[in-house]
XYZ file of C-alpha atoms in Angstrom:
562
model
C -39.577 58.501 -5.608
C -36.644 58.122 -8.093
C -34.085 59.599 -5.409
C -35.687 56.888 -2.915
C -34.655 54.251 -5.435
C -31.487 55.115 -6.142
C -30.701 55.516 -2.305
C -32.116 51.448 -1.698
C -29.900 50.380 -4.728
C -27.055 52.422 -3.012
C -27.409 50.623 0.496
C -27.775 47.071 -1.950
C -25.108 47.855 -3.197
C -23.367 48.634 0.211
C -24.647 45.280 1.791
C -23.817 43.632 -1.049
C -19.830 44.371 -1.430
C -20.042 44.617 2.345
C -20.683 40.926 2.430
C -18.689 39.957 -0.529
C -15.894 41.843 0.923
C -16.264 39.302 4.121
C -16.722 36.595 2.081
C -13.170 37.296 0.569
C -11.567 38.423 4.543
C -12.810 34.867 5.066
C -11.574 32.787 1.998
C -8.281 34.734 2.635
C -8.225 33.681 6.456
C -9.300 30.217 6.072
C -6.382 29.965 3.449
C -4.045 31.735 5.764
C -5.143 29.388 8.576
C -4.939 25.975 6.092
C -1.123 27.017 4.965
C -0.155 27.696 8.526
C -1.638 24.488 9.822
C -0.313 22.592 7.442
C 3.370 23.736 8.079
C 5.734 20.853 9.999
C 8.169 22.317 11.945
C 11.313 19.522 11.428
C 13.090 18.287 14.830
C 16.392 20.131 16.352
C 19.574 18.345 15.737
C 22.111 19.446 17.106
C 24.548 17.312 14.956
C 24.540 17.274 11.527
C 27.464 16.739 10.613
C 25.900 13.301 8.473
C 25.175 16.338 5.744
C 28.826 16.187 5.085
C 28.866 12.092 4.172
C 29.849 11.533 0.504
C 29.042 8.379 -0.815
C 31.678 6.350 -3.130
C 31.089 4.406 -5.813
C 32.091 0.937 -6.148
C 30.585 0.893 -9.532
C 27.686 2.321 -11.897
C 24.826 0.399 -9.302
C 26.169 0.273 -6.100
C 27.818 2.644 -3.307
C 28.855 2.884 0.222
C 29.176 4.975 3.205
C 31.564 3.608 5.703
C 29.412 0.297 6.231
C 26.581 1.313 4.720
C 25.913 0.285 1.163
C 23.671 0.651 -1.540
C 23.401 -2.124 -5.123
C 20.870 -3.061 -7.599
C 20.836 -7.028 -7.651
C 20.879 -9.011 -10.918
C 17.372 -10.426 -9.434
C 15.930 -6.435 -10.234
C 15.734 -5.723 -7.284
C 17.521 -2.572 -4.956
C 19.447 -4.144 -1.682
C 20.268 -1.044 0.953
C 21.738 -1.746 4.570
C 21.905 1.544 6.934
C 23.202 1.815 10.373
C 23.499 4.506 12.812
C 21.460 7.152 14.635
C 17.864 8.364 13.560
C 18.816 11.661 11.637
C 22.664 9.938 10.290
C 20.762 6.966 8.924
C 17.857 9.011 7.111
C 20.578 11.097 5.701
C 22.670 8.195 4.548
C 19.587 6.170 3.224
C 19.085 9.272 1.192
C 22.318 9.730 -0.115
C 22.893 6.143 -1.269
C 18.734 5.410 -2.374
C 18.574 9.652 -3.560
C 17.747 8.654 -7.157
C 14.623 5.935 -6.407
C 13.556 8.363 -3.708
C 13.164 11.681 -6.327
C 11.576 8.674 -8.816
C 9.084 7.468 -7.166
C 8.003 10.937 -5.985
C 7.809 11.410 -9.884
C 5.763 8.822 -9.861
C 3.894 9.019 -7.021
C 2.570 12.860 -8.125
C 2.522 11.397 -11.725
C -0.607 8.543 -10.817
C -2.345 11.859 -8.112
C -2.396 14.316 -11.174
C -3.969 11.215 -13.707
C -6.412 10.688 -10.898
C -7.139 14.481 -10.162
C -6.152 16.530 -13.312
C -6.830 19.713 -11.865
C -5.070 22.188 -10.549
C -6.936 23.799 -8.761
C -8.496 20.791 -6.414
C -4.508 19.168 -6.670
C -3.571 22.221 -4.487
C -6.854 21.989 -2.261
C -6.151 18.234 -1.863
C -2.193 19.644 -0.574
C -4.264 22.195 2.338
C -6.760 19.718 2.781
C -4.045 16.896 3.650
C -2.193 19.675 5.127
C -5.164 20.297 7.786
C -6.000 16.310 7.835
C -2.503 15.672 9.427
C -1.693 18.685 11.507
C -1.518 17.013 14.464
C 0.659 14.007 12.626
C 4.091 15.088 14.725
C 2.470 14.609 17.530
C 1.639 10.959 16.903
C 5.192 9.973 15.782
C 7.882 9.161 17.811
C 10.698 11.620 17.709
C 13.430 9.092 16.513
C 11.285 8.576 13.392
C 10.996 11.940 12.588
C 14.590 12.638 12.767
C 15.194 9.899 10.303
C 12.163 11.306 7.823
C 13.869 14.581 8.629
C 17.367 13.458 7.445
C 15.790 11.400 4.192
C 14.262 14.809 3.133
C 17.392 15.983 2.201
C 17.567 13.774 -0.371
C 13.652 14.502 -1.813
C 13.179 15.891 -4.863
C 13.149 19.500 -5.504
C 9.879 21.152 -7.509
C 7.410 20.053 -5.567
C 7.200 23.049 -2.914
C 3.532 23.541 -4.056
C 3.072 20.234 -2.184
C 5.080 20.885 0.500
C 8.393 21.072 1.920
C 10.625 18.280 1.743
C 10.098 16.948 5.282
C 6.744 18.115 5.202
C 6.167 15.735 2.143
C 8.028 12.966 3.573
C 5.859 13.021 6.677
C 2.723 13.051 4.722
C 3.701 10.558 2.342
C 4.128 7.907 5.137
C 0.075 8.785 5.874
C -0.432 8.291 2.397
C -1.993 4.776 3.013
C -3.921 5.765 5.677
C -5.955 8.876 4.114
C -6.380 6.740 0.848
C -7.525 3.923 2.712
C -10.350 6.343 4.853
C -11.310 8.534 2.222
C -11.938 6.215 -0.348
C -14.027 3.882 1.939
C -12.382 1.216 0.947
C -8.966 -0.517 0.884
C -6.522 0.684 -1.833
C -4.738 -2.648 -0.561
C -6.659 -5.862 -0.569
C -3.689 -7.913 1.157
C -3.605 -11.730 1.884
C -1.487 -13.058 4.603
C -1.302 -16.781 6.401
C 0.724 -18.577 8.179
C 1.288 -22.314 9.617
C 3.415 -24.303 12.292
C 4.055 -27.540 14.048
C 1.635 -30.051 12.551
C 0.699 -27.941 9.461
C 4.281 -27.243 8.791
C 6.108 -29.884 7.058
C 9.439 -29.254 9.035
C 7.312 -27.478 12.641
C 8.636 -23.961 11.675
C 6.570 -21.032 11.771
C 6.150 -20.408 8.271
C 4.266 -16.794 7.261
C 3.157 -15.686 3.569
C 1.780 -12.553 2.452
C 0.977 -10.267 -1.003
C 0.992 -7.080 -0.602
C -1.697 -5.656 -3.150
C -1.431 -1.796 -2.894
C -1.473 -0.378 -6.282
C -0.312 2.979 -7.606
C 0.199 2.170 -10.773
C 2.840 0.248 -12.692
C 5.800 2.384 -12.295
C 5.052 2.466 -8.666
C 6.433 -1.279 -8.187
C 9.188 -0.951 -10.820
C 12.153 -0.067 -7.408
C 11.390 -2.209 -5.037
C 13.616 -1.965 -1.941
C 15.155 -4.544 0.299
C 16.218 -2.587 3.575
C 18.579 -3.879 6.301
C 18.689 -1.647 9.270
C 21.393 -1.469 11.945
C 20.133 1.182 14.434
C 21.921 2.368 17.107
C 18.347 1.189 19.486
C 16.293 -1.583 19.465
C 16.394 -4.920 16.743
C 18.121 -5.158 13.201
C 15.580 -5.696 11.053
C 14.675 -5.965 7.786
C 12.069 -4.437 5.309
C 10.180 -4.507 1.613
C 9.740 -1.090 0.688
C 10.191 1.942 -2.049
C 12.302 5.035 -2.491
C 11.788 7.769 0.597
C 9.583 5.487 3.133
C 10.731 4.418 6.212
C 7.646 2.787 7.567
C 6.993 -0.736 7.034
C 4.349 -2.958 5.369
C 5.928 -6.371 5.639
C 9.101 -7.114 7.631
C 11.173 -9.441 10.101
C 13.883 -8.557 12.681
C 16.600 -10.958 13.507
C 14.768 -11.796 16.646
C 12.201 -13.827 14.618
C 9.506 -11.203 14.743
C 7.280 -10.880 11.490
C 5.188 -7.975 11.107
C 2.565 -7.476 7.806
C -0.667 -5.335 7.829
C -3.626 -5.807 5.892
C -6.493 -3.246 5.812
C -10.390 -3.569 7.441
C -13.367 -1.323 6.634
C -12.488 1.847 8.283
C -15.241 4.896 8.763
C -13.382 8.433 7.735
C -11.391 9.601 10.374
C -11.497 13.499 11.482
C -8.010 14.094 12.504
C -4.466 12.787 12.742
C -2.872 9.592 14.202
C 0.497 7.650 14.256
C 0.367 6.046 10.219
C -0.354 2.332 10.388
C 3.482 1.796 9.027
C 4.687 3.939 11.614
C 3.463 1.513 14.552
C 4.137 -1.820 12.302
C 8.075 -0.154 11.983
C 8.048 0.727 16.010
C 6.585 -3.621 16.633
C 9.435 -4.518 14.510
C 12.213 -2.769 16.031
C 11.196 -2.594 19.686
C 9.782 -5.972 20.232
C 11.014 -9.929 20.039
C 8.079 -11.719 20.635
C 3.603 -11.346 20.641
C 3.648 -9.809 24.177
C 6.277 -7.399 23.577
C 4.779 -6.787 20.059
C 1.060 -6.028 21.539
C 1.844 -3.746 24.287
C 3.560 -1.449 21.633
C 0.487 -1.422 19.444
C -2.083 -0.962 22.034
C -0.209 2.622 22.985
C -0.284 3.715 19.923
C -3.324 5.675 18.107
C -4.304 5.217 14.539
C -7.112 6.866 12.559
C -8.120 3.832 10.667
C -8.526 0.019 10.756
C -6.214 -2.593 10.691
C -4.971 -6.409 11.285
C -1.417 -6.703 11.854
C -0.325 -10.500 11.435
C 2.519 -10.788 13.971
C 4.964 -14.091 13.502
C 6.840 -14.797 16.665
C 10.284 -17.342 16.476
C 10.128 -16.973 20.181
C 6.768 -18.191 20.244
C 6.619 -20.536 17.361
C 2.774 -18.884 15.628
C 1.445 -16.338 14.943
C -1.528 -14.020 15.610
C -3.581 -11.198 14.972
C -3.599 -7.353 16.244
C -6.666 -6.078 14.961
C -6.824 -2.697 15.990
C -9.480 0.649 14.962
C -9.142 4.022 15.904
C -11.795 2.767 18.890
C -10.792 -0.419 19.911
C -8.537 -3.531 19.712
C -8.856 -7.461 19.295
C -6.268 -10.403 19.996
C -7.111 -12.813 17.181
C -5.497 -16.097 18.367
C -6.687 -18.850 16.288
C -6.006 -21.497 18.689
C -4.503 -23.974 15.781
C -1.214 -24.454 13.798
C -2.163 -22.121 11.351
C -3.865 -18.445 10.622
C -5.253 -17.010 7.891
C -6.149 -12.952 7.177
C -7.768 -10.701 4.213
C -9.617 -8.106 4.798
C -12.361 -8.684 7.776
C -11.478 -8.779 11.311
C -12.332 -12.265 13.067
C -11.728 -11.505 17.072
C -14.255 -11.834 19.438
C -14.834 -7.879 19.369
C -14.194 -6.316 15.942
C -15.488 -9.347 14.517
C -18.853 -8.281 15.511
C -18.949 -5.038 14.833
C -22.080 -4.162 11.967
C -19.416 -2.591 9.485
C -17.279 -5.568 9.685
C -20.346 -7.615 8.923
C -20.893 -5.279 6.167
C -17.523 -5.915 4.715
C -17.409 -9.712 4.627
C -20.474 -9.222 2.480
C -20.313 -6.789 0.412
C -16.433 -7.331 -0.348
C -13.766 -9.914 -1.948
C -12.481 -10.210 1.817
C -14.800 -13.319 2.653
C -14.171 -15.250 -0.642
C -10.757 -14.888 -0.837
C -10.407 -16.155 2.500
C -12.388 -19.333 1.704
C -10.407 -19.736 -0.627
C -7.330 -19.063 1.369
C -8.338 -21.818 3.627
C -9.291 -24.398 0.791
C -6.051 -24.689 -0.551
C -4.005 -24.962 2.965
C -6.629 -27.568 3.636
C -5.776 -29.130 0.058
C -1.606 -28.378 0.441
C -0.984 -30.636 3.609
C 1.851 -29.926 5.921
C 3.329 -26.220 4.665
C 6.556 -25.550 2.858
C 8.719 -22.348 1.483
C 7.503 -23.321 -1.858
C 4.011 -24.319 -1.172
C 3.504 -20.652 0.339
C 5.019 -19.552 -2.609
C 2.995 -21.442 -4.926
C -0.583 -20.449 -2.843
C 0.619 -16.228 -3.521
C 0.810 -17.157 -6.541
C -2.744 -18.788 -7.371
C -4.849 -17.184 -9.579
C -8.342 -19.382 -9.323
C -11.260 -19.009 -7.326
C -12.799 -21.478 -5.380
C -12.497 -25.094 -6.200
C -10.171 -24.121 -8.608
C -12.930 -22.169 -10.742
C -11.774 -19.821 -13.545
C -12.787 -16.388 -12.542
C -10.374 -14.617 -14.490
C -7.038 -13.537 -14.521
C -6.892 -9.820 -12.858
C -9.872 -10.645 -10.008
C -10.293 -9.362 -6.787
C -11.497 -12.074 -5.158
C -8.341 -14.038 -6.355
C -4.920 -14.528 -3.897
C -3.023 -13.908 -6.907
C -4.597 -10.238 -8.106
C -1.775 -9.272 -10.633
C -1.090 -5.953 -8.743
C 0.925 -6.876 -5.928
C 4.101 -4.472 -4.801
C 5.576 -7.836 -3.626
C 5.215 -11.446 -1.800
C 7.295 -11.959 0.572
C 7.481 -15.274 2.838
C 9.187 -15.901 6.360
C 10.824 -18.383 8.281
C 11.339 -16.805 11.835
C 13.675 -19.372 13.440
C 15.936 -19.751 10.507
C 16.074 -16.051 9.855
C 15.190 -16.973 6.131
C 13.058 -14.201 4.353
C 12.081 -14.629 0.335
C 11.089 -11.445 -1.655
C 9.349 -11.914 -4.967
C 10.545 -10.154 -8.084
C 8.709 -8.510 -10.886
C 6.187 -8.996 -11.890
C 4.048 -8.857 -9.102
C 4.844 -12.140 -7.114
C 5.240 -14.003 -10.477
C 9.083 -13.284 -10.776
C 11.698 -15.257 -8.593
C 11.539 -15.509 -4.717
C 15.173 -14.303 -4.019
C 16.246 -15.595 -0.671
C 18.037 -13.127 2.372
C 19.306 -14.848 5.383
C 19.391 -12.584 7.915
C 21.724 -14.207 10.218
C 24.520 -13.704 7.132
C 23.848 -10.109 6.106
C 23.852 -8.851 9.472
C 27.302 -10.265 10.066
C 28.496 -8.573 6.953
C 31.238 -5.624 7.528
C 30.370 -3.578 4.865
C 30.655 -4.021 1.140
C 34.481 -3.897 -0.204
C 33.130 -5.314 -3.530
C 29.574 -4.919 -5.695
C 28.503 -8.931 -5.235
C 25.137 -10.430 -4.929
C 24.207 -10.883 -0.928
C 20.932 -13.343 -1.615
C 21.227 -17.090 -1.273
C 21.270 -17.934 -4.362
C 20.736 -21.971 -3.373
C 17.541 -21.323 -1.695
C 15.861 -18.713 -3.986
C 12.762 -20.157 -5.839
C 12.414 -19.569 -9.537
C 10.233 -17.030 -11.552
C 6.567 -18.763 -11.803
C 6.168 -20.978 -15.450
C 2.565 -19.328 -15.891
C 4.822 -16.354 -17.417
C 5.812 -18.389 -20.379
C 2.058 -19.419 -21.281
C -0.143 -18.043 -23.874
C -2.583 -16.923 -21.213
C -0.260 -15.031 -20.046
C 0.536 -13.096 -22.966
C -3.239 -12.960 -23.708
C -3.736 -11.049 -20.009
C -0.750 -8.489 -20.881
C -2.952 -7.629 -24.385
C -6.098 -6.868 -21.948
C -3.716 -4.960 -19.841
C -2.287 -2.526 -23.164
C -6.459 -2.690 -23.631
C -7.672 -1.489 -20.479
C -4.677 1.169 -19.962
C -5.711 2.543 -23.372
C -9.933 2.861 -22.176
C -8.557 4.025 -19.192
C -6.922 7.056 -21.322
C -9.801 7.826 -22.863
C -8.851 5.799 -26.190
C -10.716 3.654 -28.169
C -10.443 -0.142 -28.217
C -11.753 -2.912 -30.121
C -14.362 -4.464 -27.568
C -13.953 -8.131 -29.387
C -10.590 -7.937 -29.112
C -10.494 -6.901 -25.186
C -13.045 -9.555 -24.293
C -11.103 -12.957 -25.974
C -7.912 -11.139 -24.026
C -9.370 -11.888 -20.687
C -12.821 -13.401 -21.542
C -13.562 -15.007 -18.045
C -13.086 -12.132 -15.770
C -16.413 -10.429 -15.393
C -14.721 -6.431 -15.132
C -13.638 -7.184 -19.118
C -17.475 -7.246 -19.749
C -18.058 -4.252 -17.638
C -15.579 -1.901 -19.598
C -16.537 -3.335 -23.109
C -20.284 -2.388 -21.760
C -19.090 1.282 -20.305
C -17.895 1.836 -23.454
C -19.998 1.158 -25.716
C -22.695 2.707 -23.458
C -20.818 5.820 -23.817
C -20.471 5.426 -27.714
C -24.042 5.473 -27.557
C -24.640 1.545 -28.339
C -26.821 0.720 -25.747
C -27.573 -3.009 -27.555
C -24.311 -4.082 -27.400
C -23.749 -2.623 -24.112
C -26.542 -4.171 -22.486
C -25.659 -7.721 -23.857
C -21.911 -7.133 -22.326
C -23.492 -6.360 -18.843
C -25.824 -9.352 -19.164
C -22.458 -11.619 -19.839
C -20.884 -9.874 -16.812
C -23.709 -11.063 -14.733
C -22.940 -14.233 -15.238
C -19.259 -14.481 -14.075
C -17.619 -14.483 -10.563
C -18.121 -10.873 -9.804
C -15.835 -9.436 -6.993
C -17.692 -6.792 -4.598
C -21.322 -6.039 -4.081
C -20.817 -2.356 -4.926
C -19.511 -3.642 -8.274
C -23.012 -6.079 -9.086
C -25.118 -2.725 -8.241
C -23.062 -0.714 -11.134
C -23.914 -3.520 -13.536
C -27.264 -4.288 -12.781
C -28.036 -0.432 -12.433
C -26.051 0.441 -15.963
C -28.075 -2.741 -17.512
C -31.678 -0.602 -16.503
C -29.870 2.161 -18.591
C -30.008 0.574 -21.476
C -33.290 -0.948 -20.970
C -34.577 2.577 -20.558
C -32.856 3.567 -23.706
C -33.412 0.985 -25.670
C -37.097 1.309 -24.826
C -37.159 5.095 -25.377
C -38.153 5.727 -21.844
């Protein structure tokens, strides 16, 4: 009996490291297939001779290379124009913009490592991204990759855990694309517009947008403004930050505006051409809506987006609203469009998640409110587009808060920017957010520039709008305390709840973190009265009313000992 025992234990024992043992063989072949499938093979060039290109100093914040030049502005912001062939310009945007490119990797890994602190899941996030976009060459066009290719030169060196240079720089241009899907919802919240002929005071196309994508502070500390020569295609211009190529909001010097604002998007299973990838192919390949729609419609994308295109040649603008299934040609049939966050064409618009996202979101609102003040504004100017990115009330002008979502003006903007196609006239807001000055580029007059002899300022200094007063006030100050507050909760520190809720005592979020707070402290009284106050403000998303009203049972239930 005893031998028959220890003979089952044996076999146990047998079937049990047999299938531990395969359990292993396949941990160790899934990891072998992730790090393989995540590998990028970079293009062949056959000339790179760019490697060689030293650039020369013309003083401590600018530098050239042969036309090419490089200068931080007295505005704040960083002023780059690049010419040349895919792989020569990437390498000479990375030798002149090297330092902002290794920075805001710093910074980019710094806000990923706040947001996932371990280790462990940081380098199953690298495979998992790695697997997510192994198909991504396929989906770019090969002149872009030689250009990502000859910027990776440049990237910062430590980060081989993530990936190789190019390999980073590839993935980083998806960035917005996996964020946007995985979260299941928009880690940009973007308002654009746009008027002409009757509703513009002079008949110009006029075209605002913010571009709300948030990554933390230090994220919009470098902001970029790009002038490309390339060898095919438009020059163009572009808002953007160290290392990326793609582009969010831009105009060429044919007149042609391109800026993209997310839609609800369902989580895509593989790899497509990143949304800046196609809006950077619209604004160097095409001069007018036509030209600008046939490039989109070839292209395949993994999640969902509205492109506003602005057309000179046209004189409006309209909508691209495309999803990885299908795609909509919003024309409003006006002088004058307006775009958050929903799709509105005849298609898309109907879809049952789009429905879901006008209610449950700040999309819907923030378009009313869009629309109010257009209404409100009569015929459109530079400065009137300017001063509606900048508005920080709700609807008829209601207080909801400095900081809200459901507000144009949302305090985390990268930048504004606003264009006037037929003049050539782009303005780019400086920090903070699209408070600072609106520094004026005409296009028409860098374009004809032959290179930089001298470090000089190249914005039109005539037509650039000043910083917004609001920075001056007392309210303002009063939001920057909240700020210092909520960065501090955010930490894990502790606060003084009084003192957080007179810094921003109208927005309804202040009343949710004083409540999370002391919920956590274990003060379920003073808690539950902060929620009950939070009820009772402007509140941005639906998702955000559930917390509240589900976090006020909690204290009910403790409160009443249940």
């Amino acid at each position: 009996m005893e031998k028959k025992k220890r003979s089952g234990w044996r076999r146990l024992g047998r079937v049990l490291l047999f299938t531990v043992g395969a359990f292993l063989l396949l941990f160790v072949a899934l990891a072998i297939y992730l790090v393989s499938v995540s590998r990028m093979t970079p293009p062949e060039i056959a000339d790179k001779s760019a490697l060689q290109l030293q650039r020369k100093a013309l003083d401590s914040t600018s530098w050239t290379i042969g036309n090419n030049w490089f200068r931080k502005s007295n505005s704040g912001l960083y002023e780059m124009y690049v010419e040349g062939a895919p792989f020569e310009r990437g390498v000479i945007n990375g030798k002149l913009s090297g330092e902002l490119i290794r920075h805001q990797e710093d910074v980019f890994v710094e806000q990923i490592k706040k947001m996932i602190p371990s280790p462990f899941y940081l380098r199953f996030l690298r495979y998992f991204t790695g697997w997510f976009n192994r198909n991504l060459s396929d989906h770019v066009d090969e002149e872009f990759k030689e250009e990502i290719y000859g910027e990776s030169f440049s990237a910062a060196s430590g980060y081989d855990w993530v990936g190789s240079n190019y390999e980073r720089l590839m993935n980083y241009h998806g960035a917005h694309d996996i964020g946007h899907a995985l979260q299941g919802m928009m880690l940009v919240g973007c308002t654009s517009f746009g008027t002409w002929n009757d509703n513009s005071a002079d008949s110009n196309l006029i075209i605002g947008r913010n571009f709300d994508f948030y990554m933390g502070d230090k994220f919009a500390e470098d902001k970029m403004v790009v002038f490309y020569h390339p060898d095919k295609g438009h020059n163009f211009m572009f808002v953007t930050w160290g290392g990326f190529t793609g582009v969010v909001s831009g105009m060429n010097d044919k007149g042609l505006t391109v800026t993209i604002n997310a839609a609800k998007t369902s989580v895509p299973t593989g790899a497509a051409t990143p949304v800046s990838l196609v809006a950077r192919e619209i604004l160097q390949y095409a001069r007018n809506i036509r030209e600008a729609w046939a490039i989109a419609q070839k292209r395949k994308m993994f999640v969902s987006e509205s492109f506003l295109i602005g057309s000179a040649e046209d004189n409006k603008a309209v909508l691209i609203e495309k999803t990885p299934e299908g795609m909509d040609l919003y024309d409003p049939k006006k002088n004058f469009i307006t775009c958050t966050n929903h799709f509105q064409g005849d298609s898309l618009g109907s879809l049952e998640s789009n429905k879901l996202q006008i209610r449950e979101s700040a999309s819907a609102y923030r378009y009313e409110r869009l629309n109010e003040l257009l209404k409100a504004n009569g015929p459109n100017t530079v400065q009137k587009t300017i001063s509606i990115l900048r508005d920080r009330k709700g609807l008829h002008g209601a207080d909801i808060g400095l900081g809200n979502e459901k507000a144009i003006n949302q305090f985390i903007a990268h930048h504004g920017i606003v264009f006037e196609p037929k003049k050539k006239m782009v303005w780019v807001s400086a920090a903070p957010w699209q408070l600072g000055q609106f520094v004026a580029y005409d296009l028409n007059k860098i374009f004809s520039m032959h290179g930089l002899d001298s470090d000089h300022e190249v914005y039109d200094s005539v037509q650039s709008v000043p910083a917004d007063s609001f920075l001056l006030t007392r309210e303002y100050t009063s939001f920057q305390v909240f700020r210092q507050l909520k960065a501090q909760l955010m930490d894990g520190g502790d606060v003084d709840t009084k003192a957080l809720v007179v810094s921003n005592p109208e927005y309804y979020h202040t009343y949710v973190l004083a409540g999370d707070y002391d919920f956590k402290k274990g003060n379920f009284a003073a808690a539950k009265q902060y929620y009950e106050t939070a009820l009772t403000k402007v509140i941005a998303t639906k998702g955000e009313e559930r917390h509240i009203r589900q976090q006020l049972e909690k204290c009910n239930a403790k409160l009443s000992g249940k």
